[in-house]
Structure formats: structure tokens, C-alpha cells
mmCIF file of C-alpha atoms in Angstrom:
data_model
loop_
_atom_site.group_PDB
_atom_site.id
_atom_site.type_symbol
_atom_site.label_atom_id
_atom_site.label_comp_id
_atom_site.label_asym_id
_atom_site.label_seq_id
_atom_site.Cartn_x
_atom_site.Cartn_y
_atom_site.Cartn_z
ATOM 1 C CA MET H 219 0.000 0.000 0.000
ATOM 2 C CA LYS H 220 2.871 2.376 0.840
ATOM 3 C CA HIS H 221 4.398 1.729 -2.544
ATOM 4 C CA PHE H 222 1.089 2.596 -4.224
ATOM 5 C CA TYR H 223 0.855 6.043 -2.576
ATOM 6 C CA LEU H 224 4.421 6.887 -3.443
ATOM 7 C CA THR H 225 3.774 6.093 -7.065
ATOM 8 C CA LEU H 226 0.605 8.193 -7.101
ATOM 9 C CA LEU H 227 2.422 11.147 -5.527
ATOM 10 C CA ALA H 228 5.168 10.946 -8.127
ATOM 11 C CA LEU H 229 2.612 11.046 -10.885
ATOM 12 C CA LEU H 230 0.888 14.061 -9.358
ATOM 13 C CA LEU H 231 4.179 15.908 -8.871
ATOM 14 C CA PHE H 232 5.884 15.204 -12.198
ATOM 15 C CA TYR H 233 3.194 14.590 -14.737
ATOM 16 C CA VAL H 234 1.804 17.617 -16.590
ATOM 17 C CA PRO H 235 -0.805 16.898 -19.220
ATOM 18 C CA SER H 236 -0.021 18.165 -22.774
ATOM 19 C CA PHE H 237 -2.292 20.621 -24.606
ATOM 20 C CA ALA H 238 -2.349 22.483 -27.939
ATOM 21 C CA ILE H 239 -0.360 25.751 -28.273
ATOM 22 C CA ALA H 240 -1.394 28.465 -30.668
ATOM 23 C CA PRO H 241 0.890 29.001 -33.684
ATOM 24 C CA ILE H 242 3.655 31.589 -33.551
ATOM 25 C CA THR H 243 2.866 34.824 -35.380
ATOM 26 C CA GLY H 244 5.424 37.211 -36.885
ATOM 27 C CA ASP H 245 7.662 37.668 -39.904
ATOM 28 C CA SER H 246 9.228 34.662 -41.573
ATOM 29 C CA VAL H 247 11.998 36.802 -43.044
ATOM 30 C CA LEU H 248 14.485 39.024 -41.239
ATOM 31 C CA CYS H 249 17.295 41.249 -42.446
ATOM 32 C CA ILE H 250 20.654 41.402 -40.757
ATOM 33 C CA GLY H 251 20.414 44.159 -38.178
ATOM 34 C CA SER H 252 16.636 44.417 -38.289
ATOM 35 C CA ALA H 253 14.284 43.538 -35.456
ATOM 36 C CA THR H 254 10.819 42.015 -35.192
ATOM 37 C CA VAL H 255 8.475 40.692 -32.528
ATOM 38 C CA PHE H 256 7.103 37.152 -32.381
ATOM 39 C CA ASN H 257 3.864 36.463 -30.518
ATOM 40 C CA ASP H 258 1.855 33.535 -29.292
ATOM 41 C CA THR H 259 -1.596 33.800 -27.734
ATOM 42 C CA THR H 260 -0.780 30.965 -25.354
ATOM 43 C CA ILE H 261 0.647 32.617 -22.274
ATOM 44 C CA GLY H 262 3.401 31.472 -19.949
ATOM 45 C CA GLY H 263 5.778 30.061 -22.535
ATOM 46 C CA LYS H 264 9.461 30.405 -23.259
ATOM 47 C CA TRP H 265 11.170 31.585 -26.472
ATOM 48 C CA ILE H 266 14.202 29.785 -27.884
ATOM 49 C CA SER H 267 16.353 30.352 -30.995
ATOM 50 C CA SER H 268 18.047 27.319 -32.491
ATOM 51 C CA ASP H 269 21.094 29.426 -33.388
ATOM 52 C CA THR H 270 21.711 32.679 -31.549
ATOM 53 C CA LEU H 271 24.493 33.554 -33.998
ATOM 54 C CA ILE H 272 21.777 33.979 -36.623
ATOM 55 C CA VAL H 273 18.802 35.241 -34.577
ATOM 56 C CA LYS H 274 18.711 36.375 -30.979
ATOM 57 C CA ILE H 275 15.374 36.343 -29.159
ATOM 58 C CA ASP H 276 14.555 37.551 -25.643
ATOM 59 C CA THR H 277 12.051 36.275 -23.096
ATOM 60 C CA ILE H 278 9.123 38.239 -24.542
ATOM 61 C CA GLY H 279 9.673 37.428 -28.248
ATOM 62 C CA ASN H 280 11.793 40.372 -29.419
ATOM 63 C CA ALA H 281 14.110 39.019 -32.120
ATOM 64 C CA THR H 282 17.065 40.531 -34.013
ATOM 65 C CA GLY H 283 18.762 39.260 -37.167
ATOM 66 C CA ILE H 284 22.479 38.755 -36.526
ATOM 67 C CA SER H 285 23.801 36.994 -39.630
ATOM 68 C CA ALA H 286 22.515 35.342 -42.800
ATOM 69 C CA GLY H 287 21.042 31.880 -42.434
ATOM 70 C CA THR H 288 18.019 29.864 -41.329
ATOM 71 C CA VAL H 289 16.931 29.249 -37.735
ATOM 72 C CA THR H 290 14.034 27.696 -35.893
ATOM 73 C CA ILE H 291 12.212 29.773 -33.304
ATOM 74 C CA THR H 292 10.564 27.604 -30.629
ATOM 75 C CA TYR H 293 7.864 28.561 -28.131
ATOM 76 C CA THR H 294 7.445 26.062 -25.299
ATOM 77 C CA VAL H 295 4.817 25.741 -22.599
ATOM 78 C CA GLY H 296 5.689 22.812 -20.321
ATOM 79 C CA PRO H 297 6.392 19.783 -22.476
ATOM 80 C CA THR H 298 4.464 21.240 -25.430
ATOM 81 C CA TYR H 299 5.959 23.536 -28.075
ATOM 82 C CA VAL H 300 5.472 25.088 -31.513
ATOM 83 C CA THR H 301 8.110 26.214 -34.006
ATOM 84 C CA LYS H 302 8.554 28.713 -36.815
ATOM 85 C CA THR H 303 11.317 28.739 -39.444
ATOM 86 C CA ILE H 304 13.004 32.120 -39.978
ATOM 87 C CA ASN H 305 15.287 33.086 -42.880
ATOM 88 C CA VAL H 306 17.763 35.908 -42.347
ATOM 89 C CA PHE H 307 19.101 37.747 -45.392
ATOM 90 C CA PRO H 308 21.773 40.403 -45.806
ATOM 91 C CA PRO H 309 20.416 43.786 -47.000
ATOM 92 C CA PRO H 310 20.704 44.562 -50.714
ATOM 93 C CA ALA H 311 23.703 46.518 -51.930
ATOM 94 C CA PRO H 312 23.235 50.317 -52.219
ATOM 95 C CA ILE H 313 21.219 51.504 -55.208
ATOM 96 C CA THR H 314 23.374 53.190 -57.834
ATOM 97 C CA GLY H 315 22.352 55.763 -60.413
ATOM 98 C CA PRO H 316 21.601 59.488 -60.672
ATOM 99 C CA ASP H 317 20.100 61.343 -57.722
ATOM 100 C CA THR H 318 18.393 63.960 -59.910
ATOM 101 C CA ILE H 319 16.298 63.394 -63.020
ATOM 102 C CA CYS H 320 14.218 65.621 -65.255
ATOM 103 C CA SER H 321 10.477 65.410 -65.663
ATOM 104 C CA GLY H 322 9.587 63.217 -68.640
ATOM 105 C CA ILE H 323 13.078 61.712 -68.831
ATOM 106 C CA THR H 324 13.845 58.024 -68.131
ATOM 107 C CA VAL H 325 17.028 56.877 -66.374
ATOM 108 C CA THR H 326 18.092 53.433 -65.151
ATOM 109 C CA LEU H 327 18.944 52.610 -61.531
ATOM 110 C CA SER H 328 20.717 49.399 -60.569
ATOM 111 C CA ASP H 329 21.541 47.197 -57.598
ATOM 112 C CA SER H 330 24.289 44.571 -57.640
ATOM 113 C CA SER H 331 22.160 42.276 -55.445
ATOM 114 C CA ASN H 332 20.292 40.267 -58.041
ATOM 115 C CA GLY H 333 16.780 38.897 -57.651
ATOM 116 C CA GLY H 334 15.073 41.911 -56.082
ATOM 117 C CA THR H 335 12.061 43.978 -57.057
ATOM 118 C CA TRP H 336 11.729 47.741 -57.646
ATOM 119 C CA SER H 337 9.082 50.129 -56.358
ATOM 120 C CA SER H 338 8.638 53.815 -55.526
ATOM 121 C CA ARG H 339 6.782 55.419 -52.631
ATOM 122 C CA ASN H 340 5.263 58.357 -54.502
ATOM 123 C CA THR H 341 4.210 57.288 -57.968
ATOM 124 C CA SER H 342 2.851 60.764 -58.721
ATOM 125 C CA ILE H 343 6.449 62.079 -58.650
ATOM 126 C CA ALA H 344 8.287 59.157 -60.263
ATOM 127 C CA ASN H 345 7.514 55.645 -61.420
ATOM 128 C CA ILE H 346 9.893 52.710 -61.808
ATOM 129 C CA ASP H 347 9.495 49.488 -63.775
ATOM 130 C CA THR H 348 10.706 45.955 -63.041
ATOM 131 C CA ASN H 349 14.070 46.641 -64.692
ATOM 132 C CA GLY H 350 14.910 49.725 -62.628
ATOM 133 C CA ARG H 351 13.982 52.243 -65.307
ATOM 134 C CA VAL H 352 12.567 55.297 -63.517
ATOM 135 C CA ILE H 353 10.742 58.180 -65.199
ATOM 136 C CA GLY H 354 10.182 61.595 -63.657
ATOM 137 C CA LEU H 355 6.533 62.634 -63.688
ATOM 138 C CA ALA H 356 6.385 65.855 -61.648
ATOM 139 C CA SER H 357 8.660 68.172 -59.714
ATOM 140 C CA GLY H 358 9.478 66.915 -56.216
ATOM 141 C CA SER H 359 11.286 64.121 -54.349
ATOM 142 C CA ASP H 360 10.553 60.412 -54.197
ATOM 143 C CA THR H 361 12.085 57.325 -52.591
ATOM 144 C CA VAL H 362 12.947 54.361 -54.787
ATOM 145 C CA ILE H 363 12.969 50.977 -53.025
ATOM 146 C CA TYR H 364 14.795 47.779 -54.004
ATOM 147 C CA THR H 365 13.492 44.727 -52.110
ATOM 148 C CA ARG H 366 15.141 41.321 -51.938
ATOM 149 C CA GLY H 367 14.237 38.591 -49.492
ATOM 150 C CA GLY H 368 12.208 41.012 -47.414
ATOM 151 C CA CYS H 369 15.187 43.373 -47.070
ATOM 152 C CA THR H 370 15.297 46.758 -48.734
ATOM 153 C CA ALA H 371 17.696 49.377 -50.026
ATOM 154 C CA THR H 372 16.380 52.890 -50.639
ATOM 155 C CA LYS H 373 17.460 55.922 -52.632
ATOM 156 C CA VAL H 374 15.952 59.408 -52.615
ATOM 157 C CA ILE H 375 15.686 60.962 -56.075
ATOM 158 C CA TYR H 376 14.758 64.496 -57.013
ATOM 159 C CA VAL H 377 12.678 65.296 -60.081
ATOM 160 C CA LYS H 378 13.226 68.691 -61.700
ATOM 161 C CA SER H 379 10.747 70.329 -64.042
ATOM 162 C CA LEU H 380 11.647 71.108 -67.617
ATOM 163 C CA PRO H 381 12.177 74.835 -68.196
ATOM 164 C CA ASN H 382 9.156 77.000 -68.982
ATOM 165 C CA ALA H 383 9.612 80.091 -71.142
ATOM 166 C CA GLY H 384 6.250 81.601 -70.203
ATOM 167 C CA ILE H 385 4.274 83.953 -72.474
ATOM 168 C CA ILE H 386 5.680 87.075 -74.105
ATOM 169 C CA LEU H 387 3.604 90.226 -73.791
ATOM 170 C CA GLY H 388 4.139 93.456 -75.700
ATOM 171 C CA LEU H 389 3.319 95.465 -78.800
ATOM 172 C CA ASN H 390 3.419 93.519 -82.036
ATOM 173 C CA ILE H 391 5.137 96.294 -83.965
ATOM 174 C CA VAL H 392 8.696 97.638 -83.765
ATOM 175 C CA CYS H 393 9.266 101.040 -85.331
ATOM 176 C CA LYS H 394 12.133 103.194 -86.469
ATOM 177 C CA GLY H 395 13.471 106.140 -84.514
ATOM 178 C CA ILE H 396 12.826 104.961 -80.960
ATOM 179 C CA TRP H 397 13.411 101.926 -78.776
ATOM 180 C CA ASN H 398 10.205 99.953 -78.519
ATOM 181 C CA PRO H 399 8.474 99.726 -75.101
ATOM 182 C CA PRO H 400 10.026 96.627 -73.480
ATOM 183 C CA PHE H 401 8.554 93.202 -74.028
ATOM 184 C CA THR H 402 7.818 91.276 -70.823
ATOM 185 C CA ASP H 403 7.488 87.644 -69.827
ATOM 186 C CA SER H 404 5.922 85.944 -66.801
ATOM 187 C CA ILE H 405 9.086 83.871 -66.219
ATOM 188 C CA LYS H 406 12.165 85.657 -64.936
ATOM 189 C CA GLY H 407 15.800 84.997 -65.815
ATOM 190 C CA GLY H 408 15.424 84.412 -69.552
ATOM 191 C CA VAL H 409 17.334 85.874 -72.507
ATOM 192 C CA TRP H 410 15.745 88.057 -75.200
ATOM 193 C CA GLY H 411 16.488 87.591 -78.869
ATOM 194 C CA ILE H 412 15.254 88.386 -82.377
ATOM 195 C CA THR H 413 15.262 85.887 -85.232
ATOM 196 C CA ASP H 414 16.387 88.234 -88.034
ATOM 197 C CA THR H 415 18.841 90.760 -86.647
ATOM 198 C CA ASN H 416 19.026 92.445 -90.061
ATOM 199 C CA LYS H 417 15.547 93.839 -89.428
ATOM 200 C CA ALA H 418 15.648 94.672 -85.712
ATOM 201 C CA VAL H 419 17.688 94.300 -82.536
ATOM 202 C CA ILE H 420 16.625 93.763 -78.944
ATOM 203 C CA ASP H 421 18.486 94.496 -75.706
ATOM 204 C CA SER H 422 18.715 92.549 -72.456
ATOM 205 C CA LEU H 423 15.685 94.412 -71.062
ATOM 206 C CA GLY H 424 13.429 93.396 -73.950
ATOM 207 C CA LYS H 425 13.464 96.767 -75.766
ATOM 208 C CA ALA H 426 13.613 96.444 -79.558
ATOM 209 C CA TYR H 427 14.733 98.842 -82.324
ATOM 210 C CA CYS H 428 14.011 98.773 -86.056
ATOM 211 C CA LEU H 429 16.962 98.626 -88.492
ATOM 212 C CA LEU H 430 14.972 98.780 -91.733
ATOM 213 C CA ASN H 431 15.252 101.658 -94.129
ATOM 214 C CA ILE H 432 12.549 104.304 -94.213
ATOM 215 C CA GLY H 433 9.311 103.095 -95.685
ATOM 216 C CA ILE H 434 10.230 99.383 -95.527
ATOM 217 C CA TYR H 435 8.461 96.892 -93.331
ATOM 218 C CA GLY H 436 8.805 93.161 -92.716
ATOM 219 C CA LEU H 437 8.000 90.324 -90.372
ATOM 220 C CA ASP H 438 10.257 89.093 -87.581
ATOM 221 C CA THR H 439 10.041 87.117 -84.321
ATOM 222 C CA VAL H 440 10.963 88.068 -80.780
ATOM 223 C CA THR H 441 12.270 85.105 -78.747
ATOM 224 C CA TYR H 442 12.640 84.528 -75.003
ATOM 225 C CA THR H 443 14.817 81.605 -73.892
ATOM 226 C CA VAL H 444 14.850 80.058 -70.410
ATOM 227 C CA LYS H 445 17.386 77.376 -69.464
ATOM 228 C CA ASN H 446 17.983 75.035 -66.540
ATOM 229 C CA SER H 447 19.866 71.782 -66.034
ATOM 230 C CA CYS H 448 17.063 69.892 -67.806
ATOM 231 C CA GLY H 449 17.357 71.848 -71.050
ATOM 232 C CA SER H 450 15.952 75.000 -72.590
ATOM 233 C CA ALA H 451 12.546 76.371 -73.613
ATOM 234 C CA ILE H 452 11.767 79.153 -76.075
ATOM 235 C CA SER H 453 8.715 81.391 -76.252
ATOM 236 C CA ILE H 454 8.124 83.273 -79.522
ATOM 237 C CA PHE H 455 6.223 86.443 -80.391
ATOM 238 C CA PRO H 456 5.665 87.465 -84.059
ATOM 239 C CA ILE H 457 6.178 91.167 -84.785
ATOM 240 C CA THR H 458 5.979 93.601 -87.670
ATOM 241 C CA VAL H 459 9.139 95.660 -88.162
ATOM 242 C CA TYR H 460 8.357 99.041 -89.688
ATOM 243 C CA GLY H 461 10.844 101.563 -91.051
ATOM 244 C CA GLY H 462 8.842 104.525 -89.836
ATOM 245 C CA PRO H 463 7.212 105.998 -86.739
ATOM 246 C CA CYS H 464 4.700 104.034 -84.682
ATOM 247 C CA TRP H 465 1.164 105.163 -84.040
ATOM 248 C CA TRP H 466 1.828 105.959 -80.379
ATOM 249 C CA GLU H 467 4.504 108.461 -81.444
ATOM 250 C CA VAL H 468 1.943 110.627 -83.221
ATOM 251 C CA ASN H 469 0.598 112.012 -79.950
ATOM 252 C CA ASN H 470 4.095 112.785 -78.695
ATOM 253 C CA VAL H 471 5.492 114.811 -81.633
ATOM 254 C CA ALA H 472 5.109 118.569 -81.348
ATOM 255 C CA ASN H 473 4.200 120.882 -84.248
ATOM 256 C CA THR H 474 4.206 118.130 -86.875
ATOM 257 C CA THR H 475 0.967 119.438 -88.394
ATOM 258 C CA SER H 476 2.610 122.783 -89.077
ATOM 259 C CA ILE H 477 5.219 120.968 -91.185
ATOM 260 C CA LEU H 478 3.159 118.105 -92.630
ATOM 261 C CA GLU H 479 -0.301 119.340 -93.563
ATOM 262 C CA VAL H 480 -3.307 117.107 -94.257
ATOM 263 C CA PHE H 481 -6.710 118.677 -94.868
ATOM 264 C CA PRO H 482 -9.495 118.098 -94.393
ATOM 265 C CA ASN H 483 -8.714 115.719 -91.576
ATOM 266 C CA PRO H 484 -10.939 113.784 -90.850
ATOM 267 C CA ASN H 485 -11.989 113.263 -94.481
ATOM 268 C CA ASN H 486 -14.047 110.932 -96.642
ATOM 269 C CA GLY H 487 -11.068 109.576 -98.556
ATOM 270 C CA THR H 488 -10.137 112.671 -100.525
ATOM 271 C CA PHE H 489 -7.570 114.959 -98.905
ATOM 272 C CA THR H 490 -4.739 117.376 -99.660
ATOM 273 C CA VAL H 491 -1.145 116.797 -98.572
ATOM 274 C CA ASN H 492 1.526 119.493 -98.298
ATOM 275 C CA VAL H 493 4.985 119.506 -96.729
ATOM 276 C CA LEU H 494 6.080 122.976 -95.685
ATOM 277 C CA SER H 495 9.814 123.495 -95.898
ATOM 278 C CA ASP H 496 12.458 126.185 -96.369
ATOM 279 C CA LYS H 497 13.900 123.980 -99.100
ATOM 280 C CA ASN H 498 12.186 122.904 -102.294
ATOM 281 C CA GLU H 499 12.875 119.216 -102.703
ATOM 282 C CA HIS H 500 11.239 115.824 -103.024
ATOM 283 C CA ALA H 501 9.442 114.404 -99.982
ATOM 284 C CA THR H 502 8.591 110.739 -99.600
ATOM 285 C CA ILE H 503 5.105 110.256 -98.178
ATOM 286 C CA LEU H 504 4.305 106.979 -96.457
ATOM 287 C CA ILE H 505 0.845 106.014 -95.186
ATOM 288 C CA SER H 506 0.568 102.979 -92.898
ATOM 289 C CA ASP H 507 -2.070 101.388 -90.709
ATOM 290 C CA LEU H 508 -1.753 100.921 -86.944
ATOM 291 C CA LEU H 509 -0.011 97.575 -87.425
ATOM 292 C CA GLY H 510 2.722 99.246 -89.454
ATOM 293 C CA ARG H 511 1.554 97.832 -92.776
ATOM 294 C CA GLN H 512 2.174 100.156 -95.708
ATOM 295 C CA VAL H 513 -1.003 101.114 -97.551
ATOM 296 C CA ARG H 514 0.366 103.895 -99.793
ATOM 297 C CA LYS H 515 3.752 105.353 -100.740
ATOM 298 C CA PHE H 516 4.342 108.273 -103.078
ATOM 299 C CA ILE H 517 6.631 111.255 -103.706
ATOM 300 C CA ILE H 518 5.627 114.911 -103.797
ATOM 301 C CA ASN H 519 7.419 118.228 -103.967
ATOM 302 C CA THR H 520 7.640 120.309 -100.798
ATOM 303 C CA ASN H 521 5.553 123.475 -100.607
ATOM 304 C CA ASN H 522 3.321 122.117 -103.358
ATOM 305 C CA PRO H 523 -0.094 120.904 -102.116
ATOM 306 C CA ILE H 524 -1.422 117.814 -103.902
ATOM 307 C CA GLU H 525 -4.849 116.237 -103.679
ATOM 308 C CA MET H 526 -5.029 112.521 -103.015
ATOM 309 C CA LYS H 527 -7.838 109.978 -103.170
ATOM 310 C CA SER H 528 -7.551 106.939 -100.945
ATOM 311 C CA ASP H 529 -8.456 103.388 -101.912
ATOM 312 C CA PHE H 530 -8.167 102.017 -98.369
ATOM 313 C CA PRO H 531 -11.020 101.507 -95.898
ATOM 314 C CA PRO H 532 -12.071 104.051 -93.255
ATOM 315 C CA GLY H 533 -9.922 104.159 -90.142
ATOM 316 C CA LEU H 534 -6.996 105.790 -88.376
ATOM 317 C CA TYR H 535 -3.708 105.846 -90.290
ATOM 318 C CA ILE H 536 -0.222 107.273 -89.838
ATOM 319 C CA MET H 537 1.193 109.603 -92.475
ATOM 320 C CA SER H 538 4.944 110.131 -92.483
ATOM 321 C CA ALA H 539 6.985 112.567 -94.569
ATOM 322 C CA PHE H 540 10.716 112.082 -95.132
ATOM 323 C CA THR H 541 12.924 114.925 -96.398
ATOM 324 C CA SER H 542 16.560 115.892 -96.152
ATOM 325 C CA GLU H 543 15.532 118.359 -93.453
ATOM 326 C CA GLY H 544 13.825 115.786 -91.219
ATOM 327 C CA ASN H 545 11.039 113.301 -90.754
ATOM 328 C CA TYR H 546 7.497 114.324 -89.840
ATOM 329 C CA ILE H 547 4.361 112.441 -88.878
ATOM 330 C CA THR H 548 0.696 113.097 -88.354
ATOM 331 C CA LYS H 549 -2.606 111.287 -88.089
ATOM 332 C CA LEU H 550 -4.802 110.614 -91.076
ATOM 333 C CA ILE H 551 -8.447 109.905 -90.330
ATOM 334 C CA VAL H 552 -10.600 108.455 -93.114
ATOM 335 C CA GLU H 553 -14.303 108.251 -92.366
#
């Protein structure tokens, strides 16, 4: 009987019935130097790593990758346990390639660690394909990610916008005798130019000057060029270049009507022209519209009134007279 009780006591003291333990939850992949947490809903257990040179784990499931390899993480409660296999990988090599790209331009990034996948965090700024080709979509910064075996390498790239030359504003006619009111543009820092410098020139402030002979007009183009590291952009503005005074000069010239006479003015298309001068000579008369387009050109003698009949529509015109003594302008109004 004594032997029976001793046996029963031993069973009560040393026998613990087995029961099911919940599975371990957490990452199956670790990177060298990275940390993760393993969990099990069954309380009161103990965590064990099969190789602490590969993964170290503490008493509450905090694990750190130490070196590349495969280990088994074990969670034991009494005689019962569950396991989870963990693979530890080295991080990918650093991503190589340009740090700055231009919007709309494609460049290729690379990583010497083969077998990974490419992605980007902000696909509205830049997008990258499976081969590492990244295209800039909008100005800003983005992070490119190369992932292999759950480990990542990252690279911040900056996307710059292509240059914008803006819109040129100004008068579409450049006249002789004065510097044109300056052209302007909404974008600062650009360079002004003119396509045909035989007709006109333009300075660094956007003021243009006609080079054509008196009475000649032609077409030209004002340009505005803006550059940055992504290239250059050009805005263009067509102009008429006129070898005579502009319409806005008419109001600023004193006593021209006492030298260049037009009467009646306004008129119905028939008018008399006379150039008063101390010298009898030929005078070239040029009539142009407000865009600088020549509508009539003829020669008269000074101090000799001559009647003219117009064949151009009603409107406001500029009449210019050119003599050896000077150049004179006035308005011509045809009703």
C-alpha cells in the first residue's frame, strides 16, 4: 500500500498533461540588423532560438537578425511547443544611379544584389518598372525601393521640371526712330532675342529697335529663352518691323501738323497733302495702318499741295513725310 501512494504522488508531482499551443505569429523573413516581434496567444511560454548567432530572441519574443542563415524559433509551454522557421538575409547593396532626373526623362537605376524587385513610394512624382527604369513625372522628391528577401535598399531621387519660357507680352510692332516699349514675360531669368537681326535688334531688357530703311516693313520674331539643367525652352512672339514711326509716337510729336499738312482731316477719302519746308525738294510720303503695314507710298514736292484719293477703308492711319531736313508724322483719319 505504501508503494502505491508513493507512485501516485510521483505522478501528481511530475506529470503535466499536454495541450495544444497556438501558432507563432510574426515575420518569416528578417534582415541582418533588423528587429521584429514574435507572438503567441498561449501565455506562460518560453522563447528559444536554435542558433543565436543567426537570430537572438529575448524572453518576450523580441528578435534581431544577426547573420545570414536559417533558424528555428521555438515557443514552449511545459512539455508542449510550436516552431517557426526564420530566414535571415543580408540587406541589398546600395542603389546606384543618378540622384536627380528631369520630368519626362527616363534613367536606369541598378543594384548589384540580383533577384530583387523595384518600387517607388510616390508614384505621382516618379515611377519605376521591373528593370529599374525610372521616369520623372512631376517636380518633387521620391524614394525608390529595391526589395530582396524582405530586405530593402532605398534611394531618394529628385525630379526637376523642364524649363518653362512663359508667355511674351508686348506690342506687335517695332518702329524706327525709338526703342520699342520693353517686351515682358511671366518667367524671370530668360534671354531676349530676335530671329532676323538684319531687321531689328533687342536688348537685355526686352526693348527692340528697327533697323529697316525708311518706308520698308517686314516680319520678324521676338524670342525669349529660359534654361535650366534639364534643357531649354523658347517662347516666340511674331512682330511687324516698320521703317517709320509708330502710331503711339503721333501724340508725342510737337508741331508736326505745321510741317506736314493734311486737310481736311478727318476726311471721306479725298484729302490734300503738303509739306512745308524752307527747301524745295522731293518728300517721300508713307501712309501705314496701326499695325505698321504700308497702304500707300508716293513722292511729292515740298511746298506744293497735292490732292489725293484713298483706296483704303475708313480708319486711323499714320502719315509720315521724309525729307533731307527731317522726318514728320501726323494722323490721317478716313471716315
